[in-house]
mmCIF file of C-alpha atoms in Angstrom:
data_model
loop_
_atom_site.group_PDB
_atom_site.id
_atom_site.type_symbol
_atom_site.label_atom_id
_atom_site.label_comp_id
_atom_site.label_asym_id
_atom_site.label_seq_id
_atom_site.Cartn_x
_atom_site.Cartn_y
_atom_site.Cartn_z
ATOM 1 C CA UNK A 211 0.000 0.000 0.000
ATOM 2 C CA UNK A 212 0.963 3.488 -1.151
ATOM 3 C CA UNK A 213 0.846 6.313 1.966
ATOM 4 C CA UNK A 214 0.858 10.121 2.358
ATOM 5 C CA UNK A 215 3.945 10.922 3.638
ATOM 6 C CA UNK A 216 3.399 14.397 4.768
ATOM 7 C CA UNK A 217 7.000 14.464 6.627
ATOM 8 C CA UNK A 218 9.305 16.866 5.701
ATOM 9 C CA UNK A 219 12.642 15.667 4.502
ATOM 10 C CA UNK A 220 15.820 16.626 6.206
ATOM 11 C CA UNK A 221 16.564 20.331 6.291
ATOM 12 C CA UNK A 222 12.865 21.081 4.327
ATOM 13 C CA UNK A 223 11.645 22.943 7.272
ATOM 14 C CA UNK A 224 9.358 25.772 5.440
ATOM 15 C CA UNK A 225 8.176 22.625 3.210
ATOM 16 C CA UNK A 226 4.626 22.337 2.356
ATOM 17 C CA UNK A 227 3.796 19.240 3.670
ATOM 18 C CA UNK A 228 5.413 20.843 7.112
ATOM 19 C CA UNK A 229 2.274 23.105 7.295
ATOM 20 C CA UNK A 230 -0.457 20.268 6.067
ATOM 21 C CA UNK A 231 -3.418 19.915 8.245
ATOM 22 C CA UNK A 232 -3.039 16.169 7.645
ATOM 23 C CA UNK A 233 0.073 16.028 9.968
ATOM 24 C CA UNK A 234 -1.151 15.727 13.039
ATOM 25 C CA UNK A 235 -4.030 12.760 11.717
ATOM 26 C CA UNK A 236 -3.957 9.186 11.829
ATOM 27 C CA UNK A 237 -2.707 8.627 8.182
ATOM 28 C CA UNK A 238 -5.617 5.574 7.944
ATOM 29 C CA UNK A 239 -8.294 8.094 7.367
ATOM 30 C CA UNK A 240 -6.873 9.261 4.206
ATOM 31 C CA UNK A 241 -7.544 5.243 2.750
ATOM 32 C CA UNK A 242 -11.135 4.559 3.101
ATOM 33 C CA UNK A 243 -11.354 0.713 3.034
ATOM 34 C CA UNK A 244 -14.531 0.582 2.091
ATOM 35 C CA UNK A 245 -15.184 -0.135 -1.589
ATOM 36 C CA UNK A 246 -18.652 1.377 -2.490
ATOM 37 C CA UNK A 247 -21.594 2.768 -1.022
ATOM 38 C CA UNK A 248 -22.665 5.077 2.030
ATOM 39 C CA UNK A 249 -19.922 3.784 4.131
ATOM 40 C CA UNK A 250 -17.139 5.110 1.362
ATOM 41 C CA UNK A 251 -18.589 8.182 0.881
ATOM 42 C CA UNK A 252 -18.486 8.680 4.863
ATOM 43 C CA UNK A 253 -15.239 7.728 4.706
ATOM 44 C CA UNK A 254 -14.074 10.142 2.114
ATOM 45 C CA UNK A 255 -16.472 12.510 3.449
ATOM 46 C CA UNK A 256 -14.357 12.519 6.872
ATOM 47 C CA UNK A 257 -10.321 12.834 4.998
ATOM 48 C CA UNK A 258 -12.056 15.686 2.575
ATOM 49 C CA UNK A 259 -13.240 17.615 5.720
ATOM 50 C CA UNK A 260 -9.466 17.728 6.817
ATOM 51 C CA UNK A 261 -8.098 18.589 3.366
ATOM 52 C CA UNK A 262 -10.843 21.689 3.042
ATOM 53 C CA UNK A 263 -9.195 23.449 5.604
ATOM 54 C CA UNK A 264 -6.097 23.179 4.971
ATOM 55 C CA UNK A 265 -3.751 25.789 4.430
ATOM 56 C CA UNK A 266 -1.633 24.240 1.688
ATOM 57 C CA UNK A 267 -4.371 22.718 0.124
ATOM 58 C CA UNK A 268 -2.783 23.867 -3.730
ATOM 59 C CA UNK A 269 0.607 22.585 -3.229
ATOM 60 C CA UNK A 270 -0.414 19.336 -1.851
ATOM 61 C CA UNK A 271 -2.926 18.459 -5.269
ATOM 62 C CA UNK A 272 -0.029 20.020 -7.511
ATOM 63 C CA UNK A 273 1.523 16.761 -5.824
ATOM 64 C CA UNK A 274 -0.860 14.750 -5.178
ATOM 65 C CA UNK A 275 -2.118 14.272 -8.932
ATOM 66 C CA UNK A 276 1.591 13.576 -10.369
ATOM 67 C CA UNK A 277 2.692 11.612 -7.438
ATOM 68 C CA UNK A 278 -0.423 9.758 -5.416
ATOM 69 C CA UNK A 279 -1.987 7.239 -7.117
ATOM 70 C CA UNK A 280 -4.235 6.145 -3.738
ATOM 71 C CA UNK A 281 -6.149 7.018 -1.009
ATOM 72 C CA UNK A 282 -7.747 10.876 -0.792
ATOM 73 C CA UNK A 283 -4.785 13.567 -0.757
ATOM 74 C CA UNK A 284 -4.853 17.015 -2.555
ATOM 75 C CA UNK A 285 -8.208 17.218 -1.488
ATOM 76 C CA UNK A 286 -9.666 15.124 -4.584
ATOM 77 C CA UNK A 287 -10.646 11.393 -4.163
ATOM 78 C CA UNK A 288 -8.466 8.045 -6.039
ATOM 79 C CA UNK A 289 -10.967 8.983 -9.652
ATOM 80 C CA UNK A 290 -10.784 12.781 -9.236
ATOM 81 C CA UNK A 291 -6.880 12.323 -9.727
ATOM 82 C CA UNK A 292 -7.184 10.014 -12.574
ATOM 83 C CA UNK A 293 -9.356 12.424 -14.196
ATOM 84 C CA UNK A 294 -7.081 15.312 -13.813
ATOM 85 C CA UNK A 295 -3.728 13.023 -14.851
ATOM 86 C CA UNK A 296 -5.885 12.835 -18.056
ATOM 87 C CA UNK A 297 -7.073 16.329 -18.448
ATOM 88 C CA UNK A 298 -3.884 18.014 -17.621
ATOM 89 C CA UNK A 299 -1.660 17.154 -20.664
ATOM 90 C CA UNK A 300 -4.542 18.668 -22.587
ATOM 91 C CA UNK A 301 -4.520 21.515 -20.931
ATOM 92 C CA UNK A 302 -1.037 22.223 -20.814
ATOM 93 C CA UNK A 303 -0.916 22.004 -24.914
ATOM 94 C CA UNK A 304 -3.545 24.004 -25.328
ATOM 95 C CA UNK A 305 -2.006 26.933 -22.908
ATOM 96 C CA UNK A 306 1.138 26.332 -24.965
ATOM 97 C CA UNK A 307 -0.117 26.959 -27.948
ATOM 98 C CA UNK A 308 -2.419 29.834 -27.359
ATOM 99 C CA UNK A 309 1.071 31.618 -26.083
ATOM 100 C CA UNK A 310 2.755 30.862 -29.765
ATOM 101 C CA UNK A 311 -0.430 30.411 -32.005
ATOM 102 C CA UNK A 312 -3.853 32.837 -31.769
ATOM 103 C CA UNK A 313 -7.066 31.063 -31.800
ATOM 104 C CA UNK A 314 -8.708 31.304 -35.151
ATOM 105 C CA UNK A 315 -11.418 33.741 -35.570
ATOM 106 C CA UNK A 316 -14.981 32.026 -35.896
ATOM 107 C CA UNK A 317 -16.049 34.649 -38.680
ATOM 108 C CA UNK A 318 -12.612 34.712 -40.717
ATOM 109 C CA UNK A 319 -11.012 31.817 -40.781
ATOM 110 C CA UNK A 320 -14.140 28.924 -40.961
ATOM 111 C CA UNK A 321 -15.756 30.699 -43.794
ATOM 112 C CA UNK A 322 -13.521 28.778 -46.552
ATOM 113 C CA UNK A 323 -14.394 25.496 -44.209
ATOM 114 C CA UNK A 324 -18.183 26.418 -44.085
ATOM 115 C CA UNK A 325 -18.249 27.657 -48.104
ATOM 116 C CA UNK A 326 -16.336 24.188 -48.736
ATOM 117 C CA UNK A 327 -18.642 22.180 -46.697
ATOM 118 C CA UNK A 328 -21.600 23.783 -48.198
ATOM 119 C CA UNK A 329 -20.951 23.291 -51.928
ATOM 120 C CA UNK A 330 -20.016 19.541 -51.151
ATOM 121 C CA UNK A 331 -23.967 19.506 -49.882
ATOM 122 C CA UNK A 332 -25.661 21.262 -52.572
ATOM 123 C CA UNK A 333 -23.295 18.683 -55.184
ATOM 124 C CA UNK A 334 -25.188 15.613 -53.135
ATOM 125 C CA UNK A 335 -22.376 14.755 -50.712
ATOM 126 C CA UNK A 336 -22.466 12.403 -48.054
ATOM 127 C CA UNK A 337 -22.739 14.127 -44.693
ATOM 128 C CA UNK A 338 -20.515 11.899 -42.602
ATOM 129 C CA UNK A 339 -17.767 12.104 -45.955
ATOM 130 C CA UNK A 340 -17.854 15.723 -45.645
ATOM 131 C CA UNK A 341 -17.678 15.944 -41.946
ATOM 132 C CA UNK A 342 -14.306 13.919 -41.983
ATOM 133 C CA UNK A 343 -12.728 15.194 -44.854
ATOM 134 C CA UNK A 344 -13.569 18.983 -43.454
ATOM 135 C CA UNK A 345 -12.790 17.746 -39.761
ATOM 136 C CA UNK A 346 -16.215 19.259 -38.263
ATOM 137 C CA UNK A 347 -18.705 17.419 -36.481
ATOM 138 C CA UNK A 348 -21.330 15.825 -38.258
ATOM 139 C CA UNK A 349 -24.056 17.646 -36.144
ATOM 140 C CA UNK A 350 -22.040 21.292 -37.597
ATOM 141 C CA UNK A 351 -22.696 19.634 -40.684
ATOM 142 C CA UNK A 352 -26.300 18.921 -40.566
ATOM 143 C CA UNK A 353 -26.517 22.726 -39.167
ATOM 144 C CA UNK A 354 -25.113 23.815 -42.726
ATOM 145 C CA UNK A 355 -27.568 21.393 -44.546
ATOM 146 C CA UNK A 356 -30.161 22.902 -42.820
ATOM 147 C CA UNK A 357 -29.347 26.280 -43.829
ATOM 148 C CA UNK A 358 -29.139 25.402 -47.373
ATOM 149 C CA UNK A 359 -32.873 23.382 -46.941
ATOM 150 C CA UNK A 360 -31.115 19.720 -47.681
ATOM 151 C CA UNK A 361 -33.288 17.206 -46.700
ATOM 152 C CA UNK A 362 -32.297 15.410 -43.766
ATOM 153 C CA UNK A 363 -31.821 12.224 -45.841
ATOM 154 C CA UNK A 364 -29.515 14.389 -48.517
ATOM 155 C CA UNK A 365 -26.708 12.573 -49.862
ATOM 156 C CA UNK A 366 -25.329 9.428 -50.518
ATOM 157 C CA UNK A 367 -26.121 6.475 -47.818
#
């Protein structure tokens, strides 16, 4: 079993984990050994009550999401983690390349997407082979057939 191991290391004093509201608690309380149910949720209700108030609450989920894979630490639960581990790399990319790249502007730089996509539908494309070759959804396409008055079985099936 993985633990929180809020300690310090030597000559760390003004470390984070030095000032975590979780270093004065039984470390048990932070693994629930329940599986499912009320009696979890109680469980994880009673380590997220410690984590709420504590004062280094940002540094420890900074941590906790890279480096915790169990228990409740950072103040999110075993899944909340996993979801983050996933979302972060997106997010991180996407802040990267708004700093080198601007966004595109809706009104400029879709219109030769949307005039593309549109002709393909009035010359009888398929919806789905327009959607992929344009890389739009096939619901944005269905919006444009709609403008144009395409019947909603337009195309080739």
């Amino acid at each position: 079993m993985f633990t929180v191991d809020p300690s310090p290391a030597r000559g760390e004093e003004l470390d984070w984990r030095a000032r975590a509201a979780c270093r004065d608690v039984d470390p048990e309380l932070f693994f629930p050994t329940a599986v499912t149910g009320a009696t979890l949720v109680a469980e994880e209700r009673r380590a997220l009550a410690v984590c709420r108030v504590c004062p280094v609450l940002n540094a420890c989920r900074s941590w906790a999401i890279v480096e915790q894979p169990h228990g409740i630490a950072g103040g999110l639960t075993e899944d909340e983690r996993r979801r983050a581990r996933r979302i972060t790399p997106r997010q991180v990319r996407r802040v990267e390349l708004s700093a080198v790249v601007p966004g595109p502007s809706p009104r400029t730089d879709r219109a030769p997407v949307i005039a593309a996509g549109q002709t393909a539908l009035t010359a009888g494309a398929d919806r789905g082979d327009v959607a992929r070759t344009l890389g739009v959804t096939r619901r944005t396409v269905d919006r444009w057939a709609a403008a144009l008055a395409i019947p909603a079985g337009g195309g080739r099936r």
